[in-house]
Short mmCIF file of C-alpha atoms in Angstrom, two decimals:
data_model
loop_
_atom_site.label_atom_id
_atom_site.label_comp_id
_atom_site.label_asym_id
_atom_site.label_seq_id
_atom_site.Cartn_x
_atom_site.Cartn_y
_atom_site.Cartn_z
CA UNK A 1 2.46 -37.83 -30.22
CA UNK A 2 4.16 -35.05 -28.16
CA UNK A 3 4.44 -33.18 -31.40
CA UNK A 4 0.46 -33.14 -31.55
CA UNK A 5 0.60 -32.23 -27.99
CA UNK A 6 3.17 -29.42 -27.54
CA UNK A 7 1.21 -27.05 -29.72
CA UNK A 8 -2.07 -27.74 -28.01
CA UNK A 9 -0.48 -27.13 -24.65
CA UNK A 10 0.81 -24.08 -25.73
CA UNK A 11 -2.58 -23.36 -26.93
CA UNK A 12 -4.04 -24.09 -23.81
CA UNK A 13 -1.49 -21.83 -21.56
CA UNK A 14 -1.73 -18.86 -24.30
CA UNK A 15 -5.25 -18.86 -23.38
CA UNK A 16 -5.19 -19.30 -19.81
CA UNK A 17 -2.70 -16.18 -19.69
CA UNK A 18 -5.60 -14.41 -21.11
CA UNK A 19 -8.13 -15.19 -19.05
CA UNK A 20 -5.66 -14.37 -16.47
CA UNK A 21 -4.96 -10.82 -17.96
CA UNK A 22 -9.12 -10.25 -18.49
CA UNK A 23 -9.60 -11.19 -15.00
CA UNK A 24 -6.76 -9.37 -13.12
CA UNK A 25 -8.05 -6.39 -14.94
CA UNK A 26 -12.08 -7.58 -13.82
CA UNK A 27 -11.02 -7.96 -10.26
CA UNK A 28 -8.82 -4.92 -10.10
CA UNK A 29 -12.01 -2.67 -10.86
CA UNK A 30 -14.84 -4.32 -9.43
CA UNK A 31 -13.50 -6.17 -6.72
CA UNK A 32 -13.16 -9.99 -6.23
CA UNK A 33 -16.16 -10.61 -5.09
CA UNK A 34 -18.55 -8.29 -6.85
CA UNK A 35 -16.98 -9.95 -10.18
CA UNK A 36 -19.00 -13.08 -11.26
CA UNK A 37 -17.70 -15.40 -13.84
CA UNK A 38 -19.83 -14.04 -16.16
CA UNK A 39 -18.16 -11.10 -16.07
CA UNK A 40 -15.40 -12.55 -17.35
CA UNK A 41 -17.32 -14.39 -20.05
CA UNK A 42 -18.08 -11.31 -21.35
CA UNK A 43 -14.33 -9.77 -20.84
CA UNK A 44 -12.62 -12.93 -22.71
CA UNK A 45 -15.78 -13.63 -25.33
CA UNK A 46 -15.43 -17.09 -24.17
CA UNK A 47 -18.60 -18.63 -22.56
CA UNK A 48 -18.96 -20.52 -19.44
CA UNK A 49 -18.57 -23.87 -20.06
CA UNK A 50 -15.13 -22.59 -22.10
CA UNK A 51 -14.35 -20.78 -18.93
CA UNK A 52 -14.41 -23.79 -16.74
CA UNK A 53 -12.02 -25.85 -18.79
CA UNK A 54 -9.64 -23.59 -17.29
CA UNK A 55 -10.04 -23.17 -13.58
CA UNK A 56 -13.04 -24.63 -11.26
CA UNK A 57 -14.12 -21.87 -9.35
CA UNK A 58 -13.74 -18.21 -9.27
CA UNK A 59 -11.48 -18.54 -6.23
CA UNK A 60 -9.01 -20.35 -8.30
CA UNK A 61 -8.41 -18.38 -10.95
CA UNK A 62 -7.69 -15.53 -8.00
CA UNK A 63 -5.48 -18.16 -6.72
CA UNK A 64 -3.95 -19.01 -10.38
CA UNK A 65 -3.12 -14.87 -10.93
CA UNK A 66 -1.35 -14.65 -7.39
CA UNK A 67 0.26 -17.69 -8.35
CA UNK A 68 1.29 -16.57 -11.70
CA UNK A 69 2.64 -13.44 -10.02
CA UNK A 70 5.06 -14.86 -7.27
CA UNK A 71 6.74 -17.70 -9.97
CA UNK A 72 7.55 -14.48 -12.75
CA UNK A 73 8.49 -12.64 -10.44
CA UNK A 74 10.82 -15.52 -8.46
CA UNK A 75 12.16 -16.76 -11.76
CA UNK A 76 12.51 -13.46 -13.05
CA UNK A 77 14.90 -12.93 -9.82
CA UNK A 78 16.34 -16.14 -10.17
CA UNK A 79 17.62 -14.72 -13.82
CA UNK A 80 18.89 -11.23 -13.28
CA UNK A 81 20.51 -12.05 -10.17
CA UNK A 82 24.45 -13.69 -10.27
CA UNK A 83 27.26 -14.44 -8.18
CA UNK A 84 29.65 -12.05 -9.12
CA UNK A 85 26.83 -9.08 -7.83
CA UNK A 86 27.70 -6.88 -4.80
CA UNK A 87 24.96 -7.15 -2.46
CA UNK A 88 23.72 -3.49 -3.02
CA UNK A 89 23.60 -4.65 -6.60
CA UNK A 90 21.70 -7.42 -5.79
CA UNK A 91 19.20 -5.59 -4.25
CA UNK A 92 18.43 -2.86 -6.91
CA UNK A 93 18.55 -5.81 -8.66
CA UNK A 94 15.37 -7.18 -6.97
CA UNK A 95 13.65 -3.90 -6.82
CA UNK A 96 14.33 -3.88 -10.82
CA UNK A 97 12.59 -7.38 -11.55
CA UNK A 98 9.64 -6.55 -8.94
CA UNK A 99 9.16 -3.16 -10.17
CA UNK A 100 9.57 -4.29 -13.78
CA UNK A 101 7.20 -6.85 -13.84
CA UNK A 102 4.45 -4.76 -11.60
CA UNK A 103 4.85 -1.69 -13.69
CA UNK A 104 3.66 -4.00 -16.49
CA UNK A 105 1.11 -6.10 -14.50
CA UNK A 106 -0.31 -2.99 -12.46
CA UNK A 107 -4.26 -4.26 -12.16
CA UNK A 108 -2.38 -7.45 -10.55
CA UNK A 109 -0.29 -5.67 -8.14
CA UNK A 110 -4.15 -3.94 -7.49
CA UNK A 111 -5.48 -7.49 -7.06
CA UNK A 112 -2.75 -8.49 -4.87
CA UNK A 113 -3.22 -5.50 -2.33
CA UNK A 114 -6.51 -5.82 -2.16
CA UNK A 115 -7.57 -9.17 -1.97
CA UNK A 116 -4.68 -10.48 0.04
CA UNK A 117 -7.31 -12.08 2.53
CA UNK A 118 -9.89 -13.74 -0.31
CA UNK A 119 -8.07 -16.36 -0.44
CA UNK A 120 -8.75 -19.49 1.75
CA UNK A 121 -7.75 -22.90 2.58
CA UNK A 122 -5.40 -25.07 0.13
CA UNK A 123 -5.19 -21.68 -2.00
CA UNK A 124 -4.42 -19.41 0.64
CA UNK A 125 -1.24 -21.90 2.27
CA UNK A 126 0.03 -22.21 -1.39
CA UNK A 127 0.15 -18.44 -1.65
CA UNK A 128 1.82 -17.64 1.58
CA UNK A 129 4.12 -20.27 0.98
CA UNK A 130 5.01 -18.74 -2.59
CA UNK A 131 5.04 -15.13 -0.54
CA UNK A 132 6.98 -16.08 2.64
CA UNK A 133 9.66 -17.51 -0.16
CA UNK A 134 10.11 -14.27 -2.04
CA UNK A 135 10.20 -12.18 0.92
CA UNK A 136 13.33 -14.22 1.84
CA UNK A 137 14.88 -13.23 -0.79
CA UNK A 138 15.19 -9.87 -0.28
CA UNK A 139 15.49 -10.43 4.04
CA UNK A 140 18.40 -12.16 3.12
CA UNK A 141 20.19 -9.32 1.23
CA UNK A 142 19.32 -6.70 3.15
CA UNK A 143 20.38 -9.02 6.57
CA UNK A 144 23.91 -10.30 4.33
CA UNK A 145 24.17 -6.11 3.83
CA UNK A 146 23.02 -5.07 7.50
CA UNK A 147 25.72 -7.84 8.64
CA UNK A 148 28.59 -6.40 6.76
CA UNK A 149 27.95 -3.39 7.41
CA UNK A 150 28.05 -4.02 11.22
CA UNK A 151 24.25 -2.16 11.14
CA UNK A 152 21.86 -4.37 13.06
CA UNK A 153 19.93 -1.41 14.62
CA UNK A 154 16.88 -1.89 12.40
CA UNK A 155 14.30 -4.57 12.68
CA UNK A 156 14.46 -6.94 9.86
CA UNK A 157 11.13 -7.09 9.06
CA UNK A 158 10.42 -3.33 9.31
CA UNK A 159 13.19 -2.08 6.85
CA UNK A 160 11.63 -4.92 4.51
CA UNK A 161 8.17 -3.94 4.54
CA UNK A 162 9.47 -0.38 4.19
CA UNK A 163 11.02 -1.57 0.78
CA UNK A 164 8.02 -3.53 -0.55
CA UNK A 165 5.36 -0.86 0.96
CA UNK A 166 8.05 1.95 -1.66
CA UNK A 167 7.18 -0.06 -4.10
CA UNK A 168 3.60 -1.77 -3.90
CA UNK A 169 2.28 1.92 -3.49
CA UNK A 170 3.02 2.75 -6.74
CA UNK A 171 -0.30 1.18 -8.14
CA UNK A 172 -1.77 4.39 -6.14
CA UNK A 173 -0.32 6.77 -7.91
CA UNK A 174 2.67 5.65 -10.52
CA UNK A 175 1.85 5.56 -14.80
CA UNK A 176 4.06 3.56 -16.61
CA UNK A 177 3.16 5.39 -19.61
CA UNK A 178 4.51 9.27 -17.72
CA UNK A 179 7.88 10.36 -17.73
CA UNK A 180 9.77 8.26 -15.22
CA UNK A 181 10.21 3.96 -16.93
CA UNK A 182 9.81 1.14 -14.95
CA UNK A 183 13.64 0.84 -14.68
CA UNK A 184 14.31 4.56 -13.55
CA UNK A 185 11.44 4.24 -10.87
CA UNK A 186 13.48 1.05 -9.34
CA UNK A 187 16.83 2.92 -9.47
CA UNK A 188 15.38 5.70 -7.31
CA UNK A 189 13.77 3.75 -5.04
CA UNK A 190 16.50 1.69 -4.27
CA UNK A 191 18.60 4.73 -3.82
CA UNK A 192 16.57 6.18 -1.21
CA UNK A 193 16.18 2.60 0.20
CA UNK A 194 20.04 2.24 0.23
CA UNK A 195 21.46 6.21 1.12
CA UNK A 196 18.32 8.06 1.93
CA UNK A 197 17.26 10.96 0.35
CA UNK A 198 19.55 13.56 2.44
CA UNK A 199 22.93 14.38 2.34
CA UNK A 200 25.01 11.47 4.20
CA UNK A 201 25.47 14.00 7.47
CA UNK A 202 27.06 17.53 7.20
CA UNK A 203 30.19 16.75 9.09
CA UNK A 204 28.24 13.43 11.11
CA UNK A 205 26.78 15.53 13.26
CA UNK A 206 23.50 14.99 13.39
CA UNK A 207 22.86 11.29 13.74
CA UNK A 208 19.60 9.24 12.32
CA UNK A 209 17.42 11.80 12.30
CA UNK B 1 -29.56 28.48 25.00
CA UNK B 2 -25.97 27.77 24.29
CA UNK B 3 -26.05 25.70 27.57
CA UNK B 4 -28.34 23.46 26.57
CA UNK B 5 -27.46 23.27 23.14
CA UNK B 6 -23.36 22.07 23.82
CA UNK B 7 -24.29 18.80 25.50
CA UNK B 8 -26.47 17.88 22.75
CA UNK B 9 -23.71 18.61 20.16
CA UNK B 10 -21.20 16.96 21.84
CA UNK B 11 -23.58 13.76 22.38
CA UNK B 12 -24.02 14.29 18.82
CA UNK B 13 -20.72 14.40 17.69
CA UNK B 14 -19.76 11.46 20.24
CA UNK B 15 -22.23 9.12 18.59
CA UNK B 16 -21.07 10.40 15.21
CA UNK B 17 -17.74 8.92 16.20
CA UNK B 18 -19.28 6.00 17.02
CA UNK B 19 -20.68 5.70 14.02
CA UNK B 20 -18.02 6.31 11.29
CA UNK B 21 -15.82 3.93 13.77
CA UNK B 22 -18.25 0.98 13.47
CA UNK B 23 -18.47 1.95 10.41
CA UNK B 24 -14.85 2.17 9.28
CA UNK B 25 -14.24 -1.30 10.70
CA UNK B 26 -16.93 -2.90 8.50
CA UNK B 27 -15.45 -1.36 5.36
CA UNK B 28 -12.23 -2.84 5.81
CA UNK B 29 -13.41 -6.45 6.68
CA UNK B 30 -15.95 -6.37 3.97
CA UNK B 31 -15.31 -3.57 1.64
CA UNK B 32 -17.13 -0.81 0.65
CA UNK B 33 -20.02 -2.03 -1.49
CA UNK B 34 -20.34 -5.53 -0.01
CA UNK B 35 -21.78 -3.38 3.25
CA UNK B 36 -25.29 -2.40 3.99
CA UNK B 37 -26.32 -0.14 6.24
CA UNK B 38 -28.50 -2.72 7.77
CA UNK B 39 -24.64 -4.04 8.91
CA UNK B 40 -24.11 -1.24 10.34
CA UNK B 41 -27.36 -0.81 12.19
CA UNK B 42 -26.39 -4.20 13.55
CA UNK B 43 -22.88 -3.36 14.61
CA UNK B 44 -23.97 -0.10 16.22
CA UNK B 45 -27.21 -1.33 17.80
CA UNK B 46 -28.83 1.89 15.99
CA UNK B 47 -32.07 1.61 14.39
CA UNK B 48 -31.96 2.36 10.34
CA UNK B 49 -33.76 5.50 11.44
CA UNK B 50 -31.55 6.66 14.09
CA UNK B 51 -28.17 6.32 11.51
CA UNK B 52 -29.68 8.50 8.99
CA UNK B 53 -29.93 11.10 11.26
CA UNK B 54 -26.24 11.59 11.25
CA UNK B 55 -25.83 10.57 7.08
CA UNK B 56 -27.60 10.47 4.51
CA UNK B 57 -26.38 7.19 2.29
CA UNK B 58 -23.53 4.92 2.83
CA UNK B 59 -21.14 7.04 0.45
CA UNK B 60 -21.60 10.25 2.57
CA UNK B 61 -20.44 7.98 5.54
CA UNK B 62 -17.40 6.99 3.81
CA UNK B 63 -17.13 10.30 2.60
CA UNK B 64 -16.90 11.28 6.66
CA UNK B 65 -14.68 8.74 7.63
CA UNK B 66 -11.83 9.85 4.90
CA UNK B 67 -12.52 13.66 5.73
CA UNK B 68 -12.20 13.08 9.41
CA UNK B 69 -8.80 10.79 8.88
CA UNK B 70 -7.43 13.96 6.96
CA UNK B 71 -8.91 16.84 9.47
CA UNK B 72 -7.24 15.11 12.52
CA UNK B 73 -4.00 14.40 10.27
CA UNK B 74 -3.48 18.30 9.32
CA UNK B 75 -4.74 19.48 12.49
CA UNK B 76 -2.12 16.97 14.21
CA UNK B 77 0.76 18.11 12.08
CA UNK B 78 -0.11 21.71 12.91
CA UNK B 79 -0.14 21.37 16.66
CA UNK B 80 2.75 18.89 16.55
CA UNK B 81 5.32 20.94 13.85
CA UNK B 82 7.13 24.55 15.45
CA UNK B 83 9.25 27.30 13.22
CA UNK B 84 12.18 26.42 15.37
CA UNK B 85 12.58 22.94 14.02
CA UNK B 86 14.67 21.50 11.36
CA UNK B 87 13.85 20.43 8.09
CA UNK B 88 14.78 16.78 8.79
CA UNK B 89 13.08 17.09 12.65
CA UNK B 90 9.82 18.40 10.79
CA UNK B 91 9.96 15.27 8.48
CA UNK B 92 10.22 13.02 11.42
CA UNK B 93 7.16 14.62 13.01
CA UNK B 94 5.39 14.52 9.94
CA UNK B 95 5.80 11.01 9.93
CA UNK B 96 5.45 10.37 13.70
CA UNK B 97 2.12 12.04 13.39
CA UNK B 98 0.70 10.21 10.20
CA UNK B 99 1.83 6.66 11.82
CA UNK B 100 0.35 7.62 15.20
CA UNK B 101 -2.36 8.51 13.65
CA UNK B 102 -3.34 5.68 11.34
CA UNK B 103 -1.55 2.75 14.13
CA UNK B 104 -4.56 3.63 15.84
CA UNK B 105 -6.53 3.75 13.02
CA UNK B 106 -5.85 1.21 11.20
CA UNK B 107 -9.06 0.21 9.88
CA UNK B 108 -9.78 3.76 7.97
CA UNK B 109 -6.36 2.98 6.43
CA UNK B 110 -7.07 0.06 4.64
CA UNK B 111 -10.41 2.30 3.52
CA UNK B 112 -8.28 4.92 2.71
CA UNK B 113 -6.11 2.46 0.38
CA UNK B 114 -9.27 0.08 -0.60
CA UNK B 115 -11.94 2.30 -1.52
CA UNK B 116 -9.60 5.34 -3.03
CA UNK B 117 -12.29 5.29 -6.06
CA UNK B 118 -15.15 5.28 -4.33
CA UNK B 119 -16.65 8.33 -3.62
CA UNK B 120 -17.91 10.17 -6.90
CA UNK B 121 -18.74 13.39 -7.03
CA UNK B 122 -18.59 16.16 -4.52
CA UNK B 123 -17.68 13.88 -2.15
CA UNK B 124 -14.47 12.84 -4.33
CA UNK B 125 -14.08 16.39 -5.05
CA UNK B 126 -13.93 17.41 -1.72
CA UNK B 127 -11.49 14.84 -0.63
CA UNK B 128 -9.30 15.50 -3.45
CA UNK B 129 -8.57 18.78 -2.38
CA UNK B 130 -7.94 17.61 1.66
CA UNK B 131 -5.85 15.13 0.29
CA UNK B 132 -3.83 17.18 -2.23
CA UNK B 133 -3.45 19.76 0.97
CA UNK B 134 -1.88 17.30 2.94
CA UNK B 135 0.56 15.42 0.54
CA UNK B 136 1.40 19.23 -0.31
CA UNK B 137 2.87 19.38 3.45
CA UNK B 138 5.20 16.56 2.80
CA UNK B 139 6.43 17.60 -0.31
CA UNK B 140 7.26 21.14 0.15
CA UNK B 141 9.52 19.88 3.21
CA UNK B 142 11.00 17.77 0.69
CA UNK B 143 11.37 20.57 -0.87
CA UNK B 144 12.97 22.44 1.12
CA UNK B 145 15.80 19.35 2.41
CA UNK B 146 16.93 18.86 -1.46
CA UNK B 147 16.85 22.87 -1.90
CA UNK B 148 19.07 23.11 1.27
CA UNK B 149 21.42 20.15 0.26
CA UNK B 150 21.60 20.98 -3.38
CA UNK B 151 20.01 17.44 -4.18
CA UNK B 152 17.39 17.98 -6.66
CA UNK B 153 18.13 14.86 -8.46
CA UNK B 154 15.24 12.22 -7.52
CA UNK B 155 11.69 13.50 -8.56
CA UNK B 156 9.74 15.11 -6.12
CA UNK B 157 6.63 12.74 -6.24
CA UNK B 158 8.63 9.99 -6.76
CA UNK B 159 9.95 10.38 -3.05
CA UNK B 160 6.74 11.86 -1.83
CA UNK B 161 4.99 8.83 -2.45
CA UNK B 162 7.91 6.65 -1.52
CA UNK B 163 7.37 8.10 1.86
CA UNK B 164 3.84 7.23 1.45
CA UNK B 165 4.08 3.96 0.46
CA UNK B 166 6.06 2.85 3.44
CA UNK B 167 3.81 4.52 5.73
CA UNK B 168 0.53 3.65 4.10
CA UNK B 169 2.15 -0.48 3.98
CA UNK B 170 2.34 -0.68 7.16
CA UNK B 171 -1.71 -1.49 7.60
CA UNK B 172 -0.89 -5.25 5.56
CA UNK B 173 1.95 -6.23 7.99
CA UNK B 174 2.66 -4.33 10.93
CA UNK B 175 0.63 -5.11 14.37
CA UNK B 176 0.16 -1.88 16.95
CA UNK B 177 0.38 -4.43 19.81
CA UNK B 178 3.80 -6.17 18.51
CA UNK B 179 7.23 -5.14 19.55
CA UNK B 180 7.39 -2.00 17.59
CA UNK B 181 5.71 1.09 18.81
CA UNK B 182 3.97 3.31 16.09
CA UNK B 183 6.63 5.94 17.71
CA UNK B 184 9.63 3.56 17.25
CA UNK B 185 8.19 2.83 13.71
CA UNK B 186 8.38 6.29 12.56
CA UNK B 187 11.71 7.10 13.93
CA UNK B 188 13.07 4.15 11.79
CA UNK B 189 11.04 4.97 8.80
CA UNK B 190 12.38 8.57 8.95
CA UNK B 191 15.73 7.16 9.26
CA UNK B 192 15.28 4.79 6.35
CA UNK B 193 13.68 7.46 4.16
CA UNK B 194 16.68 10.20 5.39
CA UNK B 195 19.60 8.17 5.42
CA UNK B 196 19.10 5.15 4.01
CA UNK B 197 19.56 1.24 5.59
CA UNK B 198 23.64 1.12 4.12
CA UNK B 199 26.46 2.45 5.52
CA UNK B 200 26.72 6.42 3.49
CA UNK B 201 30.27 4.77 2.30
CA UNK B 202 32.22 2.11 3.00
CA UNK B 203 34.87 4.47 5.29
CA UNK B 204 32.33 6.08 7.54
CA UNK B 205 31.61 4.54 10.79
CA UNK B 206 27.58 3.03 10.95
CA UNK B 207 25.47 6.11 12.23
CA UNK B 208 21.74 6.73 13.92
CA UNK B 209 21.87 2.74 14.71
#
């Protein structure tokens, strides 16, 4: 029995991931809500009634990308990161796995910028919950850094957003196919996250400017 | 003749404001093409009549509102910015004059991010070049600092647009009423983006915080 099962199942998630993909890349161009499911009949060649073995409403499967997005990129975390990591490690490690699953999932990141607010009710708490958990992540390490450091100057919150705004800008502007990889990109930014891009201080004279 | 023509172009340009902020407003809570002019005839109290006296179709009016947001942001940097300041100082007021700018305007910065792709055409054309003009600012101070420090390690539009993103973030998370003050906000962003958020080595004593 669960030998006739597992392969369907994997059946059934290979193709969901596609729809997924189709529709990130729908909504990422037209817009949530100028997309209609048919849309993405077209995209996937699969027709409606196919569709709608998959997800109920067009709401959901924005809901089911977001989703998707926050577990990779929390297990993905949960994988690279170990014990034995310095906390400065641990966050170039996080800027690695966001940047390295973004740079490879750039009409999401889109989707995820710009439709932030289409979400609503059951959806919407499920998503901030998945959100509000990840951001923790990184809070933590930079507040475990801030506190060892004996540097408490800066708000929490702001030198956080600072990090994710670095990086969630890059579907403005950033090609994964140019010159600078994925990896490189998160190495840089987490250098000028973590010592700035100007010389420590000529002789610590001028100070935080 | 020139007497009575001022007032009238001032009572133009007034209601022109009016108009693109209405205007700018609507665009961000409903996007771009979900808006009808007839929304913003209802939001202004103009008739249909009366708004196409001061544009032509909906795209020239976001066309305005991105052309104004980049006048006001190069004319701002020019008043604000002096020969006698230092690279890192002009940074600082670059920054403090793009946040200042856009904390008050937040609205035309989520159009700014949201409807990037727009405009076709002249219009896009146009913008393109007032854009490219003032990320050019940025990056020749950038420029300059690694020239100066004999850092010319991290890619030039890499950090540009690291700079960018944490400004351009801010309009998903940060509140102009809260705690922070756009002023306060730039400070620590320049700080962030000059020096970094860790300690420049484990032996120097915490600075700027």
């Amino acid at each position: 029995m669960s030998n006739r099962l597992e392969p369907t199942s994997r059946n059934y998630d290979e193709k969901l991931q596609r729809i997924l993909k189709a529709s990130g890349k729908i909504f990422a161009e037209k817009g949530f809500h100028r997309t209609s499911v048919r849309d993405i009949s077209r995209a996937t060649k699969m027709s409606l009634a196919g569709l709608y073995y998959y997800f109920t409403t067009k709401e959901e499967l924005l809901y089911l990308i977001q989703e998707r997005c926050f577990v990779t990129l929390l297990l993905g975390w949960e994988r690279a990161a170990t014990a034995d990591m310095d906390v400065r490690t641990r966050i170039r490690v996080f800027a690695e796995n966001h940047l390295s699953f973004f740079c490879h999932n750039m009409h999401e990141m889109k989707v995820m910028a710009h439709e932030d607010e289409s979400l609503t009710g059951e959806f919407q708490v499920k998503i901030l919950v998945l959100k509000r958990r990840y951001v923790k992540v990184i809070m933590d390490l930079i507040r475990e850094l801030q506190d060892r450091e004996g540097r408490k100057g800066i708000d929490l919150r702001v030198v956080t957003f600072s990090l994710f705004g670095m990086m969630n800008w890059i579907y403005t502007w950033y090609h994964p196919d140019g010159p600078t990889t994925p990896d490189a990109l998160a190495e840089r930014f987490a250098h000028i996250f973590l010592t700035g891009i100007a010389a420590p201080s000529p002789t610590t004279a001028p100070q935080g400017d």
